[in-house]
Amino acid sequence: MARVMVVSFARAADWPAVAGLYGNIQEVLGLPAPAISVSGEAGYALWLALAEPQPVAQLQVFLAGLKRVFLADVPEQFLGFHPDAAKITPAPLPLQHPLTGRWSAFIDPGMGSMFVEESGLEMAPNPLRQAEMLAGIKCMTTADFQRALTTLTAEKVPACVSGGDVPAAPGGGFPDPASFLMAVMNDPAVSMENRIRAAASLLAHTGAARHGS
């Protein structure tokens, strides 16, 4: 069972495909907007969160459907999917790449095209800003997941939207970054490393709030 799916793109030049998938997940499948991250080396990743854990086999069928329906033009060797048969866990974010020195991080979807020429951030991202972006991500319900899975496995799928500019993301499921960080800290399905990062970010957030009051 798992609650997160990730589609990774190894080439920065595939941003139009990233933007297209981001739009199709919302427009064609009717799902909440996924989170987008940029790599410290090259490329991007889309992160889809589920409200409840789902069988890994079903998640893999869902990801295979995304590839077949929306990513047929991207060479397979430049795509990655989680969960996969190899059971490789995505690296936690943010993370500094050891060779380029640039940072992987979650980004505003409207900024994606800025990283086509040079991927990653020059400096470590602000943890509160990262929390704010993740707090705005809604989890897909089990009913929505099953409906989208049925759509992806059908013989005919509704028309796709083209890549390019990404649509605006709707509001999230948490009222503020502190609420999101608390949820991460208390979620036993989250890795201990990410729970510790959430705790550190929450301490920084509460400290800044006290200082400003």
PDB file of C-alpha atoms in Angstrom:
ATOM      1  CA  MET A   1       0.000   0.000   0.000  1.00  0.00           C
ATOM      2  CA  ALA A   2       1.177   3.546  -0.750  1.00  0.00           C
ATOM      3  CA  ARG A   3      -0.165   7.106  -0.683  1.00  0.00           C
ATOM      4  CA  VAL A   4       2.160   8.866  -3.108  1.00  0.00           C
ATOM      5  CA  MET A   5       2.839   8.487  -6.828  1.00  0.00           C
ATOM      6  CA  VAL A   6       5.709  10.221  -8.619  1.00  0.00           C
ATOM      7  CA  VAL A   7       6.363  10.723 -12.335  1.00  0.00           C
ATOM      8  CA  SER A   8       9.907  11.955 -13.000  1.00  0.00           C
ATOM      9  CA  PHE A   9      11.368  13.448 -16.162  1.00  0.00           C
ATOM     10  CA  ALA A  10      15.151  13.201 -16.615  1.00  0.00           C
ATOM     11  CA  ARG A  11      15.395  16.019 -19.196  1.00  0.00           C
ATOM     12  CA  ALA A  12      14.728  19.702 -18.597  1.00  0.00           C
ATOM     13  CA  ALA A  13      13.735  20.002 -22.269  1.00  0.00           C
ATOM     14  CA  ASP A  14      10.651  17.891 -21.508  1.00  0.00           C
ATOM     15  CA  TRP A  15       8.980  20.757 -19.666  1.00  0.00           C
ATOM     16  CA  PRO A  16       6.152  20.927 -22.278  1.00  0.00           C
ATOM     17  CA  ALA A  17       5.393  17.262 -21.489  1.00  0.00           C
ATOM     18  CA  VAL A  18       5.471  18.024 -17.761  1.00  0.00           C
ATOM     19  CA  ALA A  19       3.088  20.952 -18.216  1.00  0.00           C
ATOM     20  CA  GLY A  20       0.849  18.862 -20.450  1.00  0.00           C
ATOM     21  CA  LEU A  21       0.624  16.054 -17.896  1.00  0.00           C
ATOM     22  CA  TYR A  22      -0.032  18.579 -15.123  1.00  0.00           C
ATOM     23  CA  GLY A  23      -2.942  19.969 -17.116  1.00  0.00           C
ATOM     24  CA  ASN A  24      -4.328  16.606 -18.236  1.00  0.00           C
ATOM     25  CA  ILE A  25      -4.380  15.253 -14.692  1.00  0.00           C
ATOM     26  CA  GLN A  26      -6.769  18.084 -13.847  1.00  0.00           C
ATOM     27  CA  GLU A  27      -8.657  18.708 -17.093  1.00  0.00           C
ATOM     28  CA  VAL A  28      -9.067  15.146 -18.401  1.00  0.00           C
ATOM     29  CA  LEU A  29      -8.952  13.046 -15.229  1.00  0.00           C
ATOM     30  CA  GLY A  30     -10.614  15.605 -12.955  1.00  0.00           C
ATOM     31  CA  LEU A  31      -8.029  15.157 -10.195  1.00  0.00           C
ATOM     32  CA  PRO A  32      -6.435  17.748  -7.897  1.00  0.00           C
ATOM     33  CA  ALA A  33      -3.328  19.536  -9.147  1.00  0.00           C
ATOM     34  CA  PRO A  34      -0.154  17.572  -8.353  1.00  0.00           C
ATOM     35  CA  ALA A  35       2.950  19.119  -6.838  1.00  0.00           C
ATOM     36  CA  ILE A  36       5.860  19.867  -9.198  1.00  0.00           C
ATOM     37  CA  SER A  37       9.520  19.679  -8.235  1.00  0.00           C
ATOM     38  CA  VAL A  38      12.662  20.593 -10.126  1.00  0.00           C
ATOM     39  CA  SER A  39      15.803  18.454 -10.003  1.00  0.00           C
ATOM     40  CA  GLY A  40      19.176  19.736  -8.875  1.00  0.00           C
ATOM     41  CA  GLU A  41      20.686  17.954 -11.880  1.00  0.00           C
ATOM     42  CA  ALA A  42      18.122  18.112 -14.699  1.00  0.00           C
ATOM     43  CA  GLY A  43      14.431  17.554 -15.158  1.00  0.00           C
ATOM     44  CA  TYR A  44      11.267  17.624 -13.092  1.00  0.00           C
ATOM     45  CA  ALA A  45       8.880  15.428 -11.136  1.00  0.00           C
ATOM     46  CA  LEU A  46       5.133  15.422 -10.535  1.00  0.00           C
ATOM     47  CA  TRP A  47       3.910  14.227  -7.129  1.00  0.00           C
ATOM     48  CA  LEU A  48       0.362  12.920  -6.677  1.00  0.00           C
ATOM     49  CA  ALA A  49      -0.939  12.416  -3.138  1.00  0.00           C
ATOM     50  CA  LEU A  50      -3.785  10.123  -2.131  1.00  0.00           C
ATOM     51  CA  ALA A  51      -6.046  10.626   0.866  1.00  0.00           C
ATOM     52  CA  GLU A  52      -5.907   6.901   1.679  1.00  0.00           C
ATOM     53  CA  PRO A  53      -3.299   4.212   0.900  1.00  0.00           C
ATOM     54  CA  GLN A  54      -3.999   2.206  -2.245  1.00  0.00           C
ATOM     55  CA  PRO A  55      -2.605  -1.159  -3.412  1.00  0.00           C
ATOM     56  CA  VAL A  56       0.751  -0.708  -5.137  1.00  0.00           C
ATOM     57  CA  ALA A  57      -0.399  -2.846  -8.056  1.00  0.00           C
ATOM     58  CA  GLN A  58      -3.262  -0.425  -8.758  1.00  0.00           C
ATOM     59  CA  LEU A  59      -0.926   2.570  -8.497  1.00  0.00           C
ATOM     60  CA  GLN A  60       1.386   0.955 -11.037  1.00  0.00           C
ATOM     61  CA  VAL A  61      -1.536   0.396 -13.423  1.00  0.00           C
ATOM     62  CA  PHE A  62      -2.506   4.053 -12.964  1.00  0.00           C
ATOM     63  CA  LEU A  63       1.050   5.230 -13.735  1.00  0.00           C
ATOM     64  CA  ALA A  64       1.255   2.946 -16.762  1.00  0.00           C
ATOM     65  CA  GLY A  65      -1.985   4.535 -17.962  1.00  0.00           C
ATOM     66  CA  LEU A  66      -0.540   8.034 -17.566  1.00  0.00           C
ATOM     67  CA  LYS A  67       2.441   6.972 -19.658  1.00  0.00           C
ATOM     68  CA  ARG A  68       0.343   5.315 -22.367  1.00  0.00           C
ATOM     69  CA  VAL A  69      -2.233   8.080 -22.690  1.00  0.00           C
ATOM     70  CA  PHE A  70      -0.294  11.282 -22.035  1.00  0.00           C
ATOM     71  CA  LEU A  71       3.447  10.576 -22.360  1.00  0.00           C
ATOM     72  CA  ALA A  72       3.732   8.453 -25.493  1.00  0.00           C
ATOM     73  CA  ASP A  73       6.032  11.042 -27.101  1.00  0.00           C
ATOM     74  CA  VAL A  74       8.598  10.990 -24.270  1.00  0.00           C
ATOM     75  CA  PRO A  75      11.252   8.248 -24.652  1.00  0.00           C
ATOM     76  CA  GLU A  76      10.861   5.651 -21.933  1.00  0.00           C
ATOM     77  CA  GLN A  77      14.478   5.943 -20.786  1.00  0.00           C
ATOM     78  CA  PHE A  78      13.863   9.537 -19.724  1.00  0.00           C
ATOM     79  CA  LEU A  79      10.852   8.717 -17.543  1.00  0.00           C
ATOM     80  CA  GLY A  80      10.672   7.335 -14.020  1.00  0.00           C
ATOM     81  CA  PHE A  81       7.700   6.143 -11.966  1.00  0.00           C
ATOM     82  CA  HIS A  82       7.116   5.498  -8.260  1.00  0.00           C
ATOM     83  CA  PRO A  83       6.106   3.094  -6.936  1.00  0.00           C
ATOM     84  CA  ASP A  84       7.847   0.743  -9.355  1.00  0.00           C
ATOM     85  CA  ALA A  85       8.958  -2.852  -9.447  1.00  0.00           C
ATOM     86  CA  ALA A  86      12.440  -1.904  -8.228  1.00  0.00           C
ATOM     87  CA  LYS A  87      10.932  -0.326  -5.057  1.00  0.00           C
ATOM     88  CA  ILE A  88      13.218   2.705  -5.339  1.00  0.00           C
ATOM     89  CA  THR A  89      12.085   5.446  -2.942  1.00  0.00           C
ATOM     90  CA  PRO A  90      12.273   9.016  -4.307  1.00  0.00           C
ATOM     91  CA  ALA A  91      14.923  11.181  -2.641  1.00  0.00           C
ATOM     92  CA  PRO A  92      13.557  13.576  -0.008  1.00  0.00           C
ATOM     93  CA  LEU A  93      13.250  17.245  -0.928  1.00  0.00           C
ATOM     94  CA  PRO A  94      14.870  19.712  -0.783  1.00  0.00           C
ATOM     95  CA  LEU A  95      18.248  18.150  -1.610  1.00  0.00           C
ATOM     96  CA  GLN A  96      21.531  19.579  -2.922  1.00  0.00           C
ATOM     97  CA  HIS A  97      23.005  17.692  -5.869  1.00  0.00           C
ATOM     98  CA  PRO A  98      26.609  16.613  -5.108  1.00  0.00           C
ATOM     99  CA  LEU A  99      27.929  17.453  -8.606  1.00  0.00           C
ATOM    100  CA  THR A 100      26.032  20.551  -9.719  1.00  0.00           C
ATOM    101  CA  GLY A 101      25.673  22.091  -6.270  1.00  0.00           C
ATOM    102  CA  ARG A 102      22.128  23.116  -7.195  1.00  0.00           C
ATOM    103  CA  TRP A 103      19.053  22.312  -5.149  1.00  0.00           C
ATOM    104  CA  SER A 104      16.037  20.201  -5.979  1.00  0.00           C
ATOM    105  CA  ALA A 105      12.842  21.647  -4.556  1.00  0.00           C
ATOM    106  CA  PHE A 106       9.124  21.992  -5.016  1.00  0.00           C
ATOM    107  CA  ILE A 107       8.290  24.920  -7.281  1.00  0.00           C
ATOM    108  CA  ASP A 108       5.342  27.041  -8.279  1.00  0.00           C
ATOM    109  CA  PRO A 109       3.961  25.394 -11.466  1.00  0.00           C
ATOM    110  CA  GLY A 110       4.088  28.750 -13.258  1.00  0.00           C
ATOM    111  CA  MET A 111       7.875  28.858 -12.800  1.00  0.00           C
ATOM    112  CA  GLY A 112       8.640  25.544 -14.499  1.00  0.00           C
ATOM    113  CA  SER A 113       9.797  26.971 -17.814  1.00  0.00           C
ATOM    114  CA  MET A 114      12.470  29.001 -16.001  1.00  0.00           C
ATOM    115  CA  PHE A 115      14.473  25.817 -15.380  1.00  0.00           C
ATOM    116  CA  VAL A 116      14.648  24.532 -18.955  1.00  0.00           C
ATOM    117  CA  GLU A 117      18.123  25.993 -19.527  1.00  0.00           C
ATOM    118  CA  GLU A 118      19.529  25.284 -16.061  1.00  0.00           C
ATOM    119  CA  SER A 119      17.779  23.018 -13.605  1.00  0.00           C
ATOM    120  CA  GLY A 120      17.599  23.419  -9.848  1.00  0.00           C
ATOM    121  CA  LEU A 121      17.879  26.326  -7.441  1.00  0.00           C
ATOM    122  CA  GLU A 122      21.141  28.151  -6.793  1.00  0.00           C
ATOM    123  CA  MET A 123      20.395  28.406  -3.071  1.00  0.00           C
ATOM    124  CA  ALA A 124      18.609  26.199  -0.582  1.00  0.00           C
ATOM    125  CA  PRO A 125      14.847  26.839  -0.777  1.00  0.00           C
ATOM    126  CA  ASN A 126      12.986  28.541   2.049  1.00  0.00           C
ATOM    127  CA  PRO A 127      11.438  25.719   4.123  1.00  0.00           C
ATOM    128  CA  LEU A 128       8.367  27.792   4.963  1.00  0.00           C
ATOM    129  CA  ARG A 129       7.739  28.536   1.296  1.00  0.00           C
ATOM    130  CA  GLN A 130       8.112  24.814   0.562  1.00  0.00           C
ATOM    131  CA  ALA A 131       5.564  24.068   3.278  1.00  0.00           C
ATOM    132  CA  GLU A 132       3.175  26.683   1.901  1.00  0.00           C
ATOM    133  CA  MET A 133       3.258  25.107  -1.555  1.00  0.00           C
ATOM    134  CA  LEU A 134       2.706  21.590  -0.195  1.00  0.00           C
ATOM    135  CA  ALA A 135      -0.078  22.811   2.089  1.00  0.00           C
ATOM    136  CA  GLY A 136      -1.886  23.893  -1.080  1.00  0.00           C
ATOM    137  CA  ILE A 137      -1.887  20.391  -2.555  1.00  0.00           C
ATOM    138  CA  LYS A 138      -5.126  18.449  -2.250  1.00  0.00           C
ATOM    139  CA  CYS A 139      -5.077  14.670  -1.929  1.00  0.00           C
ATOM    140  CA  MET A 140      -7.197  12.682  -4.359  1.00  0.00           C
ATOM    141  CA  THR A 141      -9.953  10.640  -2.725  1.00  0.00           C
ATOM    142  CA  THR A 142     -10.253   6.900  -3.219  1.00  0.00           C
ATOM    143  CA  ALA A 143     -13.377   7.462  -5.326  1.00  0.00           C
ATOM    144  CA  ASP A 144     -11.551   9.954  -7.568  1.00  0.00           C
ATOM    145  CA  PHE A 145      -8.586   7.613  -7.909  1.00  0.00           C
ATOM    146  CA  GLN A 146     -10.783   4.680  -8.929  1.00  0.00           C
ATOM    147  CA  ARG A 147     -12.715   6.838 -11.407  1.00  0.00           C
ATOM    148  CA  ALA A 148      -9.483   8.138 -12.976  1.00  0.00           C
ATOM    149  CA  LEU A 149      -8.077   4.596 -13.094  1.00  0.00           C
ATOM    150  CA  THR A 150     -11.160   3.486 -15.027  1.00  0.00           C
ATOM    151  CA  THR A 151     -10.654   6.374 -17.465  1.00  0.00           C
ATOM    152  CA  LEU A 152      -6.973   5.540 -18.001  1.00  0.00           C
ATOM    153  CA  THR A 153      -7.655   1.869 -18.687  1.00  0.00           C
ATOM    154  CA  ALA A 154     -10.516   2.536 -21.121  1.00  0.00           C
ATOM    155  CA  GLU A 155      -9.972   2.024 -24.846  1.00  0.00           C
ATOM    156  CA  LYS A 156     -10.822   5.650 -25.616  1.00  0.00           C
ATOM    157  CA  VAL A 157      -9.737   8.542 -23.387  1.00  0.00           C
ATOM    158  CA  PRO A 158     -11.121  12.114 -23.629  1.00  0.00           C
ATOM    159  CA  ALA A 159      -9.063  14.585 -25.648  1.00  0.00           C
ATOM    160  CA  CYS A 160      -5.849  15.768 -24.006  1.00  0.00           C
ATOM    161  CA  VAL A 161      -4.753  19.341 -23.466  1.00  0.00           C
ATOM    162  CA  SER A 162      -1.455  20.401 -25.026  1.00  0.00           C
ATOM    163  CA  GLY A 163       1.671  21.279 -23.074  1.00  0.00           C
ATOM    164  CA  GLY A 164       3.001  24.759 -22.444  1.00  0.00           C
ATOM    165  CA  ASP A 165       1.586  27.057 -19.784  1.00  0.00           C
ATOM    166  CA  VAL A 166       0.209  25.235 -16.773  1.00  0.00           C
ATOM    167  CA  PRO A 167      -3.275  25.959 -15.442  1.00  0.00           C
ATOM    168  CA  ALA A 168      -3.633  27.683 -12.112  1.00  0.00           C
ATOM    169  CA  ALA A 169      -3.719  25.315  -9.169  1.00  0.00           C
ATOM    170  CA  PRO A 170      -6.746  25.438  -6.873  1.00  0.00           C
ATOM    171  CA  GLY A 171      -6.563  26.035  -3.136  1.00  0.00           C
ATOM    172  CA  GLY A 172      -5.246  23.325  -0.880  1.00  0.00           C
ATOM    173  CA  GLY A 173      -6.553  21.117   1.866  1.00  0.00           C
ATOM    174  CA  PHE A 174      -4.718  22.778   4.790  1.00  0.00           C
ATOM    175  CA  PRO A 175      -5.563  26.220   6.233  1.00  0.00           C
ATOM    176  CA  ASP A 176      -1.924  27.199   6.778  1.00  0.00           C
ATOM    177  CA  PRO A 177       1.661  25.833   6.540  1.00  0.00           C
ATOM    178  CA  ALA A 178       1.745  24.990  10.266  1.00  0.00           C
ATOM    179  CA  SER A 179      -1.259  22.675   9.885  1.00  0.00           C
ATOM    180  CA  PHE A 180       0.395  20.915   6.956  1.00  0.00           C
ATOM    181  CA  LEU A 181       3.665  20.470   8.866  1.00  0.00           C
ATOM    182  CA  MET A 182       1.814  19.055  11.876  1.00  0.00           C
ATOM    183  CA  ALA A 183       0.041  16.560   9.609  1.00  0.00           C
ATOM    184  CA  VAL A 184       3.384  15.431   8.131  1.00  0.00           C
ATOM    185  CA  MET A 185       4.957  15.054  11.590  1.00  0.00           C
ATOM    186  CA  ASN A 186       2.091  12.873  12.814  1.00  0.00           C
ATOM    187  CA  ASP A 187       1.726  10.703   9.702  1.00  0.00           C
ATOM    188  CA  PRO A 188       3.297   7.267  10.369  1.00  0.00           C
ATOM    189  CA  ALA A 189       3.399   6.618   6.602  1.00  0.00           C
ATOM    190  CA  VAL A 190       5.907   9.475   6.137  1.00  0.00           C
ATOM    191  CA  SER A 191       9.608   8.624   6.427  1.00  0.00           C
ATOM    192  CA  MET A 192      11.318   9.612   9.688  1.00  0.00           C
ATOM    193  CA  GLU A 193      13.699  11.869   7.742  1.00  0.00           C
ATOM    194  CA  ASN A 194      10.842  13.901   6.295  1.00  0.00           C
ATOM    195  CA  ARG A 195       9.028  14.000   9.654  1.00  0.00           C
ATOM    196  CA  ILE A 196      12.161  15.456  11.249  1.00  0.00           C
ATOM    197  CA  ARG A 197      12.397  18.043   8.460  1.00  0.00           C
ATOM    198  CA  ALA A 198       8.769  18.966   9.034  1.00  0.00           C
ATOM    199  CA  ALA A 199       9.442  19.413  12.758  1.00  0.00           C
ATOM    200  CA  ALA A 200      12.415  21.681  12.038  1.00  0.00           C
ATOM    201  CA  SER A 201      10.360  23.747   9.604  1.00  0.00           C
ATOM    202  CA  LEU A 202       7.532  24.025  12.137  1.00  0.00           C
ATOM    203  CA  LEU A 203       9.946  25.264  14.801  1.00  0.00           C
ATOM    204  CA  ALA A 204      11.251  27.886  12.370  1.00  0.00           C
ATOM    205  CA  HIS A 205       7.689  28.881  11.486  1.00  0.00           C
ATOM    206  CA  THR A 206       6.529  29.275  15.099  1.00  0.00           C
ATOM    207  CA  GLY A 207       9.733  31.096  16.021  1.00  0.00           C
ATOM    208  CA  ALA A 208       9.255  33.602  13.202  1.00  0.00           C
ATOM    209  CA  ALA A 209       5.614  34.104  14.204  1.00  0.00           C
ATOM    210  CA  ARG A 210       6.559  34.836  17.818  1.00  0.00           C
ATOM    211  CA  HIS A 211       9.308  37.182  16.735  1.00  0.00           C
ATOM    212  CA  GLY A 212       6.914  39.097  14.499  1.00  0.00           C
ATOM    213  CA  SER A 213       4.209  39.448  17.171  1.00  0.00           C
TER     214      SER A 213
END
